[in-house]
Amino acid sequence: MTETMQFRAIVVQKTTDAAGTSAQTATLQLVDDDFLGSAAVTIELLYSSINFKDGLALGGRPGVVRAWPLIAGIDLVGTVLHSSDPRWMPGDLVLQNGAKLGESLHGGLAERARVDGEALVRLPSTLSAKRAAAIGTAGFTAMLSVLALERHGVTPESGPVLVTGATGGVGSLAIVLLAARGYRVHALTGRLGEFGDYLRGLGAVDVIDRAELREPGKPLQSERWAAVVDSVGSVTLANAIAHTKYGGIVTACGMAQGIDLPATVMPFILRSVVLAGINSVDAPIALREQAWQRLGTDLDLDLLDRVTRVIPLAEAPDAAARILSGTLHGRTVVDVRA
Ligand SMILES: NC(=O)c1ccc[n+]([C@@H]2O[C@H](COP(=O)([O-])OP(=O)(O)OC[C@H]3O[C@@H](n4cnc5c(N)ncnc54)[C@H](OP(=O)(O)O)[C@@H]3O)[C@@H](O)[C@H]2O)c1
């Protein structure tokens, strides 16, 4: 951090040319402290991470960033510097996932942040700042999905659980979390040859080629899975629903394949399958705290380290391009001080 109260940040700008065509760019810049506005809690940031949504924002895709110019990054982990919110004191180690960070509020891909404190969570004592960033929104969302399965009454005895988008951030951490609780995890991946051993190493007992669920299928198919944690949407999600056992649950959090859902109501009315939406951005604080408490106790930290790589702030745009092109796997932590 420079003494002039300037700090480095990845800033997303929107430009419109003479023909009225808009474009969005993301660049590493020096910005003034005033840029952050006047919210209650100022945080010296340590780490952020690269999620699919960060890929979209930094890659110039519409739909994520809704205010310009904006510091990108939907995750932050850091140390409180100043706070007028009595819940937070200088020196507190805190994290935040979503809650409009990197969308309409300045986010975590910077050396400094200022937030209102409502969605901040204290770092669990079992987790370092780097590991909390490695979990990030992806791991938080994986945990929200596991909690939804548990609320539905799914146990390891119910049958195998399918995780789609398995090599991704949500997928990798969902496998680790489910396997640790004794679930038999089937991992669906488009990169079976390259990452089959990686997925078994995370705890998957079976690794399935994405192609098996890629083509449109019948409304009802063989009952294979007691539950599904889906992060890809589209035809894959429709087929996963059609393969879910009587009384099972499918959580839907993502759209890596597409936003459509070409399904029928048959699995719902003939098998009592439940489709549960997962939204990490607007999760209430009690649910955030519950999820992070569980992340602090359930995650195998060696496995978390195995799926994590760390990059400096300047490399965030490159990593964002790679998450969009599907060539990243696991979790990418951004060391904002490097
Ligand atoms: N609702 C929420 O609050 C929330 C929170 C976090 C993330 N999400 C969403 O969840 C999704 C995953 O996020 P992430 O951070 O885990 O992203 P990620 O690391 O890029 O993982 C996505 C994975 O999906 C698979 N995939 C990619 N393209 C695909 C395609 N065309 N068809 C089928 N599978 C494909 C790939 O896994 P394989 O190569 O193994 O097949 C990829 O690794 C994104 O859509 C993201 O926006 C939502």
mmCIF file of C-alpha atoms and ligand atoms in Angstrom:
data_model
loop_
_atom_site.group_PDB
_atom_site.id
_atom_site.type_symbol
_atom_site.label_atom_id
_atom_site.label_comp_id
_atom_site.label_asym_id
_atom_site.label_seq_id
_atom_site.Cartn_x
_atom_site.Cartn_y
_atom_site.Cartn_z
ATOM 1 C CA MET A 1 0.000 0.000 0.000
ATOM 2 C CA THR A 2 1.456 3.396 -0.932
ATOM 3 C CA GLU A 3 1.625 6.235 1.655
ATOM 4 C CA THR A 4 -0.354 8.573 -0.642
ATOM 5 C CA MET A 5 -3.510 6.546 0.054
ATOM 6 C CA GLN A 6 -3.473 5.143 -3.392
ATOM 7 C CA PHE A 7 -3.786 1.441 -3.989
ATOM 8 C CA ARG A 8 -3.754 -1.024 -6.852
ATOM 9 C CA ALA A 9 -7.034 -2.390 -8.146
ATOM 10 C CA ILE A 10 -8.486 -4.162 -11.170
ATOM 11 C CA VAL A 11 -11.010 -1.602 -12.433
ATOM 12 C CA VAL A 12 -13.799 -2.415 -14.881
ATOM 13 C CA GLN A 13 -14.719 0.480 -17.196
ATOM 14 C CA LYS A 14 -17.462 0.796 -19.772
ATOM 15 C CA THR A 15 -16.895 2.756 -22.943
ATOM 16 C CA THR A 16 -19.324 3.610 -25.714
ATOM 17 C CA ASP A 17 -18.064 4.556 -29.184
ATOM 18 C CA ALA A 18 -19.560 7.073 -31.631
ATOM 19 C CA ALA A 19 -21.758 4.346 -33.144
ATOM 20 C CA GLY A 20 -23.226 3.660 -29.695
ATOM 21 C CA THR A 21 -21.488 0.292 -29.271
ATOM 22 C CA SER A 22 -20.492 -0.392 -25.672
ATOM 23 C CA ALA A 23 -17.447 -2.315 -24.507
ATOM 24 C CA GLN A 24 -16.199 -3.266 -21.069
ATOM 25 C CA THR A 25 -12.507 -3.426 -20.163
ATOM 26 C CA ALA A 26 -10.665 -4.440 -17.005
ATOM 27 C CA THR A 27 -7.243 -2.998 -16.196
ATOM 28 C CA LEU A 28 -4.856 -2.839 -13.253
ATOM 29 C CA GLN A 29 -4.806 0.759 -12.035
ATOM 30 C CA LEU A 30 -3.728 2.948 -9.131
ATOM 31 C CA VAL A 31 -6.810 4.455 -7.501
ATOM 32 C CA ASP A 32 -7.335 6.948 -4.683
ATOM 33 C CA ASP A 33 -8.808 5.908 -1.361
ATOM 34 C CA ASP A 34 -11.762 8.277 -2.030
ATOM 35 C CA PHE A 35 -12.786 5.998 -4.895
ATOM 36 C CA LEU A 36 -14.102 3.528 -2.293
ATOM 37 C CA GLY A 37 -16.761 5.859 -0.924
ATOM 38 C CA SER A 38 -17.831 6.145 2.687
ATOM 39 C CA ALA A 39 -19.022 2.726 3.919
ATOM 40 C CA ALA A 40 -18.306 1.746 7.530
ATOM 41 C CA VAL A 41 -15.554 -0.857 7.359
ATOM 42 C CA THR A 42 -12.207 -0.315 5.632
ATOM 43 C CA ILE A 43 -10.276 -3.516 4.978
ATOM 44 C CA GLU A 44 -6.662 -4.056 4.012
ATOM 45 C CA LEU A 45 -7.066 -6.898 1.587
ATOM 46 C CA LEU A 46 -4.906 -10.007 1.521
ATOM 47 C CA TYR A 47 -6.516 -12.282 -1.037
ATOM 48 C CA SER A 48 -9.334 -12.558 -3.552
ATOM 49 C CA SER A 49 -10.045 -15.362 -6.003
ATOM 50 C CA ILE A 50 -11.168 -16.063 -9.556
ATOM 51 C CA ASN A 51 -14.701 -17.385 -9.885
ATOM 52 C CA PHE A 52 -16.643 -17.938 -13.104
ATOM 53 C CA LYS A 53 -18.428 -14.633 -12.482
ATOM 54 C CA ASP A 54 -15.077 -12.841 -12.207
ATOM 55 C CA GLY A 55 -14.237 -14.388 -15.567
ATOM 56 C CA LEU A 56 -17.362 -12.859 -17.072
ATOM 57 C CA ALA A 57 -16.721 -9.440 -15.488
ATOM 58 C CA LEU A 58 -13.051 -9.245 -16.454
ATOM 59 C CA GLY A 59 -13.706 -10.791 -19.844
ATOM 60 C CA GLY A 60 -15.945 -7.898 -20.884
ATOM 61 C CA ARG A 61 -19.133 -9.973 -20.816
ATOM 62 C CA PRO A 62 -22.341 -8.144 -19.898
ATOM 63 C CA GLY A 63 -24.593 -9.044 -16.963
ATOM 64 C CA VAL A 64 -22.252 -9.107 -13.952
ATOM 65 C CA VAL A 65 -20.965 -5.537 -13.522
ATOM 66 C CA ARG A 66 -23.820 -3.070 -13.158
ATOM 67 C CA ALA A 67 -21.985 0.142 -12.177
ATOM 68 C CA TRP A 68 -18.892 1.679 -13.800
ATOM 69 C CA PRO A 69 -16.083 2.273 -13.059
ATOM 70 C CA LEU A 70 -16.021 -0.602 -10.553
ATOM 71 C CA ILE A 71 -13.343 -2.588 -8.764
ATOM 72 C CA ALA A 72 -13.850 -6.217 -9.782
ATOM 73 C CA GLY A 73 -13.804 -9.292 -7.560
ATOM 74 C CA ILE A 74 -16.738 -11.063 -5.890
ATOM 75 C CA ASP A 75 -14.588 -12.377 -3.008
ATOM 76 C CA LEU A 76 -12.429 -10.634 -0.448
ATOM 77 C CA VAL A 77 -10.360 -11.681 2.545
ATOM 78 C CA GLY A 78 -8.457 -9.183 4.660
ATOM 79 C CA THR A 79 -7.814 -7.363 7.914
ATOM 80 C CA VAL A 80 -10.039 -4.580 9.223
ATOM 81 C CA LEU A 81 -8.166 -1.245 9.242
ATOM 82 C CA HIS A 82 -10.929 1.097 10.499
ATOM 83 C CA SER A 83 -14.545 0.518 11.419
ATOM 84 C CA SER A 84 -17.449 2.660 12.551
ATOM 85 C CA ASP A 85 -19.541 -0.531 12.756
ATOM 86 C CA PRO A 86 -19.329 -1.785 16.358
ATOM 87 C CA ARG A 87 -19.310 -5.415 15.183
ATOM 88 C CA TRP A 88 -15.879 -5.013 13.611
ATOM 89 C CA MET A 89 -12.579 -3.879 15.145
ATOM 90 C CA PRO A 90 -9.208 -3.013 13.593
ATOM 91 C CA GLY A 91 -7.220 -6.219 13.288
ATOM 92 C CA ASP A 92 -10.221 -8.501 12.748
ATOM 93 C CA LEU A 93 -9.665 -11.040 9.974
ATOM 94 C CA VAL A 94 -12.773 -11.020 7.795
ATOM 95 C CA LEU A 95 -14.130 -12.352 4.505
ATOM 96 C CA GLN A 96 -17.021 -11.590 2.219
ATOM 97 C CA ASN A 97 -18.490 -13.527 -0.688
ATOM 98 C CA GLY A 98 -20.818 -11.818 -3.104
ATOM 99 C CA ALA A 99 -23.427 -9.521 -1.557
ATOM 100 C CA LYS A 100 -22.988 -7.353 -4.687
ATOM 101 C CA LEU A 101 -19.164 -7.185 -4.459
ATOM 102 C CA GLY A 102 -17.768 -6.830 -7.965
ATOM 103 C CA GLU A 103 -21.285 -6.304 -9.355
ATOM 104 C CA SER A 104 -22.588 -2.981 -8.075
ATOM 105 C CA LEU A 105 -20.171 -2.492 -5.129
ATOM 106 C CA HIS A 106 -16.370 -2.250 -5.327
ATOM 107 C CA GLY A 107 -14.940 -5.735 -4.935
ATOM 108 C CA GLY A 108 -11.923 -7.677 -3.767
ATOM 109 C CA LEU A 109 -9.433 -7.559 -6.651
ATOM 110 C CA ALA A 110 -7.576 -4.689 -4.978
ATOM 111 C CA GLU A 111 -5.320 -3.889 -2.045
ATOM 112 C CA ARG A 112 -8.134 -2.171 -0.156
ATOM 113 C CA ALA A 113 -11.928 -2.352 0.210
ATOM 114 C CA ARG A 114 -14.668 -0.514 2.074
ATOM 115 C CA VAL A 115 -17.942 -2.322 2.838
ATOM 116 C CA ASP A 116 -20.978 -1.800 5.039
ATOM 117 C CA GLY A 117 -20.182 -4.767 7.311
ATOM 118 C CA GLU A 118 -23.571 -6.481 6.928
ATOM 119 C CA ALA A 119 -22.288 -9.462 4.945
ATOM 120 C CA LEU A 120 -18.834 -9.749 6.536
ATOM 121 C CA VAL A 121 -17.985 -13.056 8.181
ATOM 122 C CA ARG A 122 -15.212 -13.583 10.728
ATOM 123 C CA LEU A 123 -12.526 -15.963 9.461
ATOM 124 C CA PRO A 124 -12.954 -19.372 11.121
ATOM 125 C CA SER A 125 -9.969 -19.919 13.439
ATOM 126 C CA THR A 126 -9.081 -23.128 11.581
ATOM 127 C CA LEU A 127 -8.564 -21.351 8.262
ATOM 128 C CA SER A 128 -5.740 -19.098 7.089
ATOM 129 C CA ALA A 129 -6.605 -16.066 4.977
ATOM 130 C CA LYS A 130 -5.212 -17.805 1.902
ATOM 131 C CA ARG A 131 -7.299 -20.924 2.465
ATOM 132 C CA ALA A 132 -10.433 -18.841 3.055
ATOM 133 C CA ALA A 133 -9.832 -17.239 -0.353
ATOM 134 C CA ALA A 134 -9.213 -20.673 -1.868
ATOM 135 C CA ILE A 135 -12.676 -21.629 -0.651
ATOM 136 C CA GLY A 136 -14.175 -18.317 -1.793
ATOM 137 C CA THR A 137 -17.579 -18.030 -3.425
ATOM 138 C CA ALA A 138 -17.097 -21.400 -5.156
ATOM 139 C CA GLY A 139 -16.551 -23.292 -1.900
ATOM 140 C CA PHE A 140 -19.197 -21.281 -0.094
ATOM 141 C CA THR A 141 -21.669 -22.218 -2.848
ATOM 142 C CA ALA A 142 -20.607 -25.866 -2.681
ATOM 143 C CA MET A 143 -21.299 -25.765 1.068
ATOM 144 C CA LEU A 144 -24.708 -24.132 0.521
ATOM 145 C CA SER A 145 -25.498 -26.985 -1.873
ATOM 146 C CA VAL A 146 -24.420 -29.617 0.678
ATOM 147 C CA LEU A 147 -26.517 -27.904 3.364
ATOM 148 C CA ALA A 148 -29.536 -28.043 1.009
ATOM 149 C CA LEU A 149 -28.997 -31.795 0.541
ATOM 150 C CA GLU A 150 -28.797 -32.274 4.294
ATOM 151 C CA ARG A 151 -31.937 -30.220 4.937
ATOM 152 C CA HIS A 152 -33.683 -32.496 2.438
ATOM 153 C CA GLY A 153 -32.604 -35.519 4.470
ATOM 154 C CA VAL A 154 -30.105 -36.996 2.016
ATOM 155 C CA THR A 155 -27.622 -39.269 3.820
ATOM 156 C CA PRO A 156 -24.755 -41.401 2.513
ATOM 157 C CA GLU A 157 -27.170 -44.371 2.700
ATOM 158 C CA SER A 158 -29.585 -42.642 0.288
ATOM 159 C CA GLY A 159 -27.342 -43.484 -2.666
ATOM 160 C CA PRO A 160 -24.645 -41.880 -4.810
ATOM 161 C CA VAL A 161 -24.512 -38.125 -5.378
ATOM 162 C CA LEU A 162 -23.638 -36.657 -8.785
ATOM 163 C CA VAL A 163 -21.450 -33.543 -8.978
ATOM 164 C CA THR A 164 -21.401 -31.867 -12.411
ATOM 165 C CA GLY A 165 -18.726 -29.432 -13.609
ATOM 166 C CA ALA A 166 -16.521 -31.573 -11.427
ATOM 167 C CA THR A 167 -13.105 -30.045 -12.116
ATOM 168 C CA GLY A 168 -14.432 -26.511 -11.561
ATOM 169 C CA GLY A 169 -14.291 -24.507 -8.343
ATOM 170 C CA VAL A 170 -17.790 -25.379 -7.125
ATOM 171 C CA GLY A 171 -17.487 -28.953 -8.372
ATOM 172 C CA SER A 172 -14.053 -29.714 -6.898
ATOM 173 C CA LEU A 173 -14.986 -28.413 -3.462
ATOM 174 C CA ALA A 174 -18.411 -30.094 -3.511
ATOM 175 C CA ILE A 175 -16.646 -33.428 -4.113
ATOM 176 C CA VAL A 176 -14.252 -32.828 -1.205
ATOM 177 C CA LEU A 177 -17.071 -31.791 1.148
ATOM 178 C CA LEU A 178 -19.406 -34.660 0.207
ATOM 179 C CA ALA A 179 -16.705 -37.348 0.301
ATOM 180 C CA ALA A 180 -15.645 -36.159 3.774
ATOM 181 C CA ARG A 181 -19.228 -36.736 4.992
ATOM 182 C CA GLY A 182 -19.201 -40.287 3.630
ATOM 183 C CA TYR A 183 -21.236 -39.742 0.447
ATOM 184 C CA ARG A 184 -20.367 -41.805 -2.626
ATOM 185 C CA VAL A 185 -19.625 -39.086 -5.158
ATOM 186 C CA HIS A 186 -19.910 -39.525 -8.926
ATOM 187 C CA ALA A 187 -18.028 -36.762 -10.742
ATOM 188 C CA LEU A 188 -19.173 -35.615 -14.200
ATOM 189 C CA THR A 189 -16.431 -34.005 -16.251
ATOM 190 C CA GLY A 190 -15.576 -33.049 -19.800
ATOM 191 C CA ARG A 191 -11.911 -33.681 -19.049
ATOM 192 C CA LEU A 192 -11.939 -37.304 -17.956
ATOM 193 C CA GLY A 193 -8.589 -38.233 -19.506
ATOM 194 C CA GLU A 194 -6.731 -35.273 -18.096
ATOM 195 C CA PHE A 195 -8.392 -35.027 -14.679
ATOM 196 C CA GLY A 196 -9.845 -38.458 -13.854
ATOM 197 C CA ASP A 197 -7.114 -39.190 -11.302
ATOM 198 C CA TYR A 198 -7.402 -35.671 -9.869
ATOM 199 C CA LEU A 199 -11.135 -36.176 -9.255
ATOM 200 C CA ARG A 200 -10.599 -39.606 -7.664
ATOM 201 C CA GLY A 201 -7.933 -37.989 -5.493
ATOM 202 C CA LEU A 202 -10.538 -35.510 -4.249
ATOM 203 C CA GLY A 203 -12.795 -38.395 -3.199
ATOM 204 C CA ALA A 204 -14.950 -39.280 -6.232
ATOM 205 C CA VAL A 205 -15.642 -43.028 -6.419
ATOM 206 C CA ASP A 206 -16.704 -42.815 -10.052
ATOM 207 C CA VAL A 207 -15.793 -40.391 -12.823
ATOM 208 C CA ILE A 208 -18.264 -40.017 -15.701
ATOM 209 C CA ASP A 209 -17.711 -38.453 -19.120
ATOM 210 C CA ARG A 210 -19.720 -35.261 -19.600
ATOM 211 C CA ALA A 211 -20.833 -36.640 -22.988
ATOM 212 C CA GLU A 212 -23.125 -39.140 -21.203
ATOM 213 C CA LEU A 213 -25.485 -36.314 -20.163
ATOM 214 C CA ARG A 214 -24.832 -33.801 -22.939
ATOM 215 C CA GLU A 215 -27.503 -34.818 -25.470
ATOM 216 C CA PRO A 216 -31.243 -34.287 -24.851
ATOM 217 C CA GLY A 217 -32.707 -37.405 -23.215
ATOM 218 C CA LYS A 218 -36.042 -38.873 -22.159
ATOM 219 C CA PRO A 219 -38.132 -37.103 -19.483
ATOM 220 C CA LEU A 220 -37.581 -40.027 -17.101
ATOM 221 C CA GLN A 221 -34.386 -42.067 -17.168
ATOM 222 C CA SER A 222 -32.872 -44.786 -14.962
ATOM 223 C CA GLU A 223 -32.781 -43.815 -11.264
ATOM 224 C CA ARG A 224 -29.043 -43.314 -10.700
ATOM 225 C CA TRP A 225 -28.502 -40.608 -8.100
ATOM 226 C CA ALA A 226 -30.050 -39.765 -4.733
ATOM 227 C CA ALA A 227 -28.948 -36.160 -5.181
ATOM 228 C CA VAL A 228 -27.167 -33.922 -7.660
ATOM 229 C CA VAL A 229 -24.997 -30.839 -7.125
ATOM 230 C CA ASP A 230 -25.152 -29.047 -10.471
ATOM 231 C CA SER A 231 -23.184 -26.018 -11.603
ATOM 232 C CA VAL A 232 -23.619 -26.304 -15.374
ATOM 233 C CA GLY A 233 -27.366 -26.053 -16.128
ATOM 234 C CA SER A 234 -28.899 -26.690 -19.569
ATOM 235 C CA VAL A 235 -29.245 -30.226 -21.022
ATOM 236 C CA THR A 236 -26.887 -31.694 -18.418
ATOM 237 C CA LEU A 237 -29.113 -30.451 -15.602
ATOM 238 C CA ALA A 238 -32.251 -31.717 -17.384
ATOM 239 C CA ASN A 239 -30.706 -35.188 -17.766
ATOM 240 C CA ALA A 240 -29.459 -35.171 -14.164
ATOM 241 C CA ILE A 241 -32.997 -34.390 -12.957
ATOM 242 C CA ALA A 242 -34.354 -37.219 -15.142
ATOM 243 C CA HIS A 243 -31.847 -39.642 -13.559
ATOM 244 C CA THR A 244 -32.608 -38.653 -9.944
ATOM 245 C CA LYS A 245 -34.106 -41.313 -7.670
ATOM 246 C CA TYR A 246 -37.569 -41.078 -6.164
ATOM 247 C CA GLY A 247 -37.608 -38.362 -3.457
ATOM 248 C CA GLY A 248 -34.191 -37.023 -4.415
ATOM 249 C CA ILE A 249 -32.960 -33.446 -4.677
ATOM 250 C CA VAL A 250 -31.036 -31.550 -7.349
ATOM 251 C CA THR A 251 -29.318 -28.280 -6.471
ATOM 252 C CA ALA A 252 -28.801 -25.787 -9.298
ATOM 253 C CA CYS A 253 -26.307 -22.954 -8.889
ATOM 254 C CA GLY A 254 -24.682 -22.435 -12.260
ATOM 255 C CA MET A 255 -24.817 -22.170 -16.009
ATOM 256 C CA ALA A 256 -21.383 -23.198 -17.324
ATOM 257 C CA GLN A 257 -23.155 -25.095 -20.133
ATOM 258 C CA GLY A 258 -26.092 -22.706 -20.515
ATOM 259 C CA ILE A 259 -28.964 -20.877 -18.836
ATOM 260 C CA ASP A 260 -31.679 -22.964 -20.447
ATOM 261 C CA LEU A 261 -33.383 -25.901 -18.745
ATOM 262 C CA PRO A 262 -34.984 -28.134 -21.394
ATOM 263 C CA ALA A 263 -36.700 -30.445 -18.910
ATOM 264 C CA THR A 264 -40.224 -31.763 -18.281
ATOM 265 C CA VAL A 265 -42.280 -31.895 -15.100
ATOM 266 C CA MET A 266 -42.257 -35.721 -15.122
ATOM 267 C CA PRO A 267 -39.427 -36.205 -12.558
ATOM 268 C CA PHE A 268 -41.226 -33.801 -10.202
ATOM 269 C CA ILE A 269 -44.698 -35.352 -10.461
ATOM 270 C CA LEU A 270 -43.720 -39.022 -10.818
ATOM 271 C CA ARG A 271 -40.596 -39.185 -8.635
ATOM 272 C CA SER A 272 -41.142 -36.306 -6.206
ATOM 273 C CA VAL A 273 -37.761 -34.904 -7.201
ATOM 274 C CA VAL A 274 -37.012 -31.469 -5.730
ATOM 275 C CA LEU A 275 -35.100 -28.806 -7.647
ATOM 276 C CA ALA A 276 -33.406 -26.392 -5.235
ATOM 277 C CA GLY A 277 -31.916 -23.111 -6.392
ATOM 278 C CA ILE A 278 -28.697 -21.964 -4.726
ATOM 279 C CA ASN A 279 -27.901 -18.245 -4.519
ATOM 280 C CA SER A 280 -24.692 -17.302 -2.719
ATOM 281 C CA VAL A 281 -24.903 -13.573 -3.519
ATOM 282 C CA ASP A 282 -27.939 -12.771 -1.400
ATOM 283 C CA ALA A 283 -27.547 -15.455 1.269
ATOM 284 C CA PRO A 284 -28.655 -14.100 4.656
ATOM 285 C CA ILE A 285 -25.952 -13.604 7.260
ATOM 286 C CA ALA A 286 -27.091 -16.518 9.449
ATOM 287 C CA LEU A 287 -26.707 -18.901 6.501
ATOM 288 C CA ARG A 288 -23.313 -17.377 5.610
ATOM 289 C CA GLU A 289 -22.096 -17.965 9.156
ATOM 290 C CA GLN A 290 -23.469 -21.515 9.252
ATOM 291 C CA ALA A 291 -21.789 -22.359 5.941
ATOM 292 C CA TRP A 292 -18.438 -20.873 6.993
ATOM 293 C CA GLN A 293 -18.556 -22.604 10.358
ATOM 294 C CA ARG A 294 -18.985 -25.913 8.504
ATOM 295 C CA LEU A 295 -16.283 -25.024 5.959
ATOM 296 C CA GLY A 296 -13.967 -24.413 8.903
ATOM 297 C CA THR A 297 -14.546 -27.900 10.273
ATOM 298 C CA ASP A 298 -15.422 -30.145 7.300
ATOM 299 C CA LEU A 299 -12.836 -29.377 4.638
ATOM 300 C CA ASP A 300 -9.742 -31.518 4.288
ATOM 301 C CA LEU A 301 -7.148 -28.735 4.144
ATOM 302 C CA ASP A 302 -4.575 -30.872 2.323
ATOM 303 C CA LEU A 303 -7.116 -31.492 -0.434
ATOM 304 C CA LEU A 304 -8.015 -27.796 -0.468
ATOM 305 C CA ASP A 305 -4.327 -26.980 -0.958
ATOM 306 C CA ARG A 306 -4.152 -29.569 -3.732
ATOM 307 C CA VAL A 307 -6.867 -27.801 -5.761
ATOM 308 C CA THR A 308 -5.436 -24.290 -5.167
ATOM 309 C CA ARG A 309 -2.954 -22.180 -7.066
ATOM 310 C CA VAL A 310 -1.952 -18.619 -6.190
ATOM 311 C CA ILE A 311 -1.367 -15.790 -8.681
ATOM 312 C CA PRO A 312 -0.447 -12.093 -8.313
ATOM 313 C CA LEU A 313 -3.026 -9.347 -8.902
ATOM 314 C CA ALA A 314 -1.673 -8.483 -12.353
ATOM 315 C CA GLU A 315 -2.412 -12.025 -13.568
ATOM 316 C CA ALA A 316 -6.107 -11.887 -12.639
ATOM 317 C CA PRO A 317 -7.276 -10.884 -16.169
ATOM 318 C CA ASP A 318 -5.386 -13.806 -17.705
ATOM 319 C CA ALA A 319 -6.865 -16.244 -15.180
ATOM 320 C CA ALA A 320 -10.303 -14.789 -15.875
ATOM 321 C CA ALA A 321 -9.882 -15.506 -19.591
ATOM 322 C CA ARG A 322 -8.833 -19.068 -18.765
ATOM 323 C CA ILE A 323 -11.836 -19.762 -16.517
ATOM 324 C CA LEU A 324 -14.094 -18.668 -19.390
ATOM 325 C CA SER A 325 -12.302 -20.884 -21.893
ATOM 326 C CA GLY A 326 -12.603 -23.850 -19.518
ATOM 327 C CA THR A 327 -8.850 -24.358 -19.167
ATOM 328 C CA LEU A 328 -8.610 -23.667 -15.428
ATOM 329 C CA HIS A 329 -9.402 -26.275 -12.839
ATOM 330 C CA GLY A 330 -9.834 -26.143 -9.081
ATOM 331 C CA ARG A 331 -9.408 -22.780 -7.377
ATOM 332 C CA THR A 332 -7.278 -19.766 -8.242
ATOM 333 C CA VAL A 333 -6.378 -17.463 -5.347
ATOM 334 C CA VAL A 334 -5.249 -13.904 -6.090
ATOM 335 C CA ASP A 335 -2.588 -12.515 -3.747
ATOM 336 C CA VAL A 336 -3.525 -8.849 -4.057
ATOM 337 C CA ARG A 337 -0.260 -7.684 -2.445
ATOM 338 C CA ALA A 338 1.907 -9.510 -4.998
HETATM 339 N N1 LIG B 1 -25.599 -19.347 -7.741
HETATM 340 C C1 LIG B 1 -24.503 -18.908 -7.164
HETATM 341 O O1 LIG B 1 -24.533 -18.234 -6.147
HETATM 342 C C2 LIG B 1 -23.180 -19.295 -7.762
HETATM 343 C C3 LIG B 1 -22.017 -19.264 -6.995
HETATM 344 C C4 LIG B 1 -20.829 -19.724 -7.558
HETATM 345 C C5 LIG B 1 -20.805 -20.155 -8.886
HETATM 346 N N2 LIG B 1 -21.959 -20.116 -9.606
HETATM 347 C C6 LIG B 1 -21.982 -20.571 -10.985
HETATM 348 O O2 LIG B 1 -21.594 -21.939 -11.003
HETATM 349 C C7 LIG B 1 -20.891 -22.216 -12.210
HETATM 350 C C8 LIG B 1 -19.542 -22.810 -11.857
HETATM 351 O O3 LIG B 1 -18.743 -21.825 -11.215
HETATM 352 P P1 LIG B 1 -17.198 -22.133 -10.923
HETATM 353 O O4 LIG B 1 -16.635 -20.924 -10.266
HETATM 354 O O5 LIG B 1 -17.066 -23.473 -10.312
HETATM 355 O O6 LIG B 1 -16.658 -22.195 -12.442
HETATM 356 P P2 LIG B 1 -15.503 -23.103 -13.046
HETATM 357 O O7 LIG B 1 -14.395 -23.260 -12.079
HETATM 358 O O8 LIG B 1 -15.223 -22.556 -14.394
HETATM 359 O O9 LIG B 1 -16.212 -24.532 -13.209
HETATM 360 C C9 LIG B 1 -17.177 -24.799 -14.179
HETATM 361 C C10 LIG B 1 -16.992 -26.220 -14.680
HETATM 362 O O10 LIG B 1 -18.103 -26.550 -15.513
HETATM 363 C C11 LIG B 1 -17.702 -27.448 -16.515
HETATM 364 N N3 LIG B 1 -18.088 -26.902 -17.810
HETATM 365 C C12 LIG B 1 -17.545 -25.834 -18.457
HETATM 366 N N4 LIG B 1 -18.140 -25.643 -19.634
HETATM 367 C C13 LIG B 1 -19.089 -26.607 -19.742
HETATM 368 C C14 LIG B 1 -20.029 -26.954 -20.764
HETATM 369 N N5 LIG B 1 -20.131 -26.259 -21.888
HETATM 370 N N6 LIG B 1 -20.838 -28.003 -20.533
HETATM 371 C C15 LIG B 1 -20.768 -28.720 -19.391
HETATM 372 N N7 LIG B 1 -19.864 -28.448 -18.405
HETATM 373 C C16 LIG B 1 -19.062 -27.402 -18.594
HETATM 374 C C17 LIG B 1 -16.181 -27.605 -16.399
HETATM 375 O O11 LIG B 1 -15.954 -28.781 -15.616
HETATM 376 P P3 LIG B 1 -15.464 -30.148 -16.302
HETATM 377 O O12 LIG B 1 -14.361 -29.768 -17.254
HETATM 378 O O13 LIG B 1 -15.019 -30.986 -15.164
HETATM 379 O O14 LIG B 1 -16.657 -30.715 -17.020
HETATM 380 C C18 LIG B 1 -15.775 -26.408 -15.579
HETATM 381 O O15 LIG B 1 -14.607 -26.661 -14.838
HETATM 382 C C19 LIG B 1 -20.847 -20.903 -12.978
HETATM 383 O O16 LIG B 1 -21.919 -20.838 -13.880
HETATM 384 C C20 LIG B 1 -21.002 -19.866 -11.901
HETATM 385 O O17 LIG B 1 -21.502 -18.658 -12.387
HETATM 386 C C21 LIG B 1 -23.133 -19.692 -9.073
#
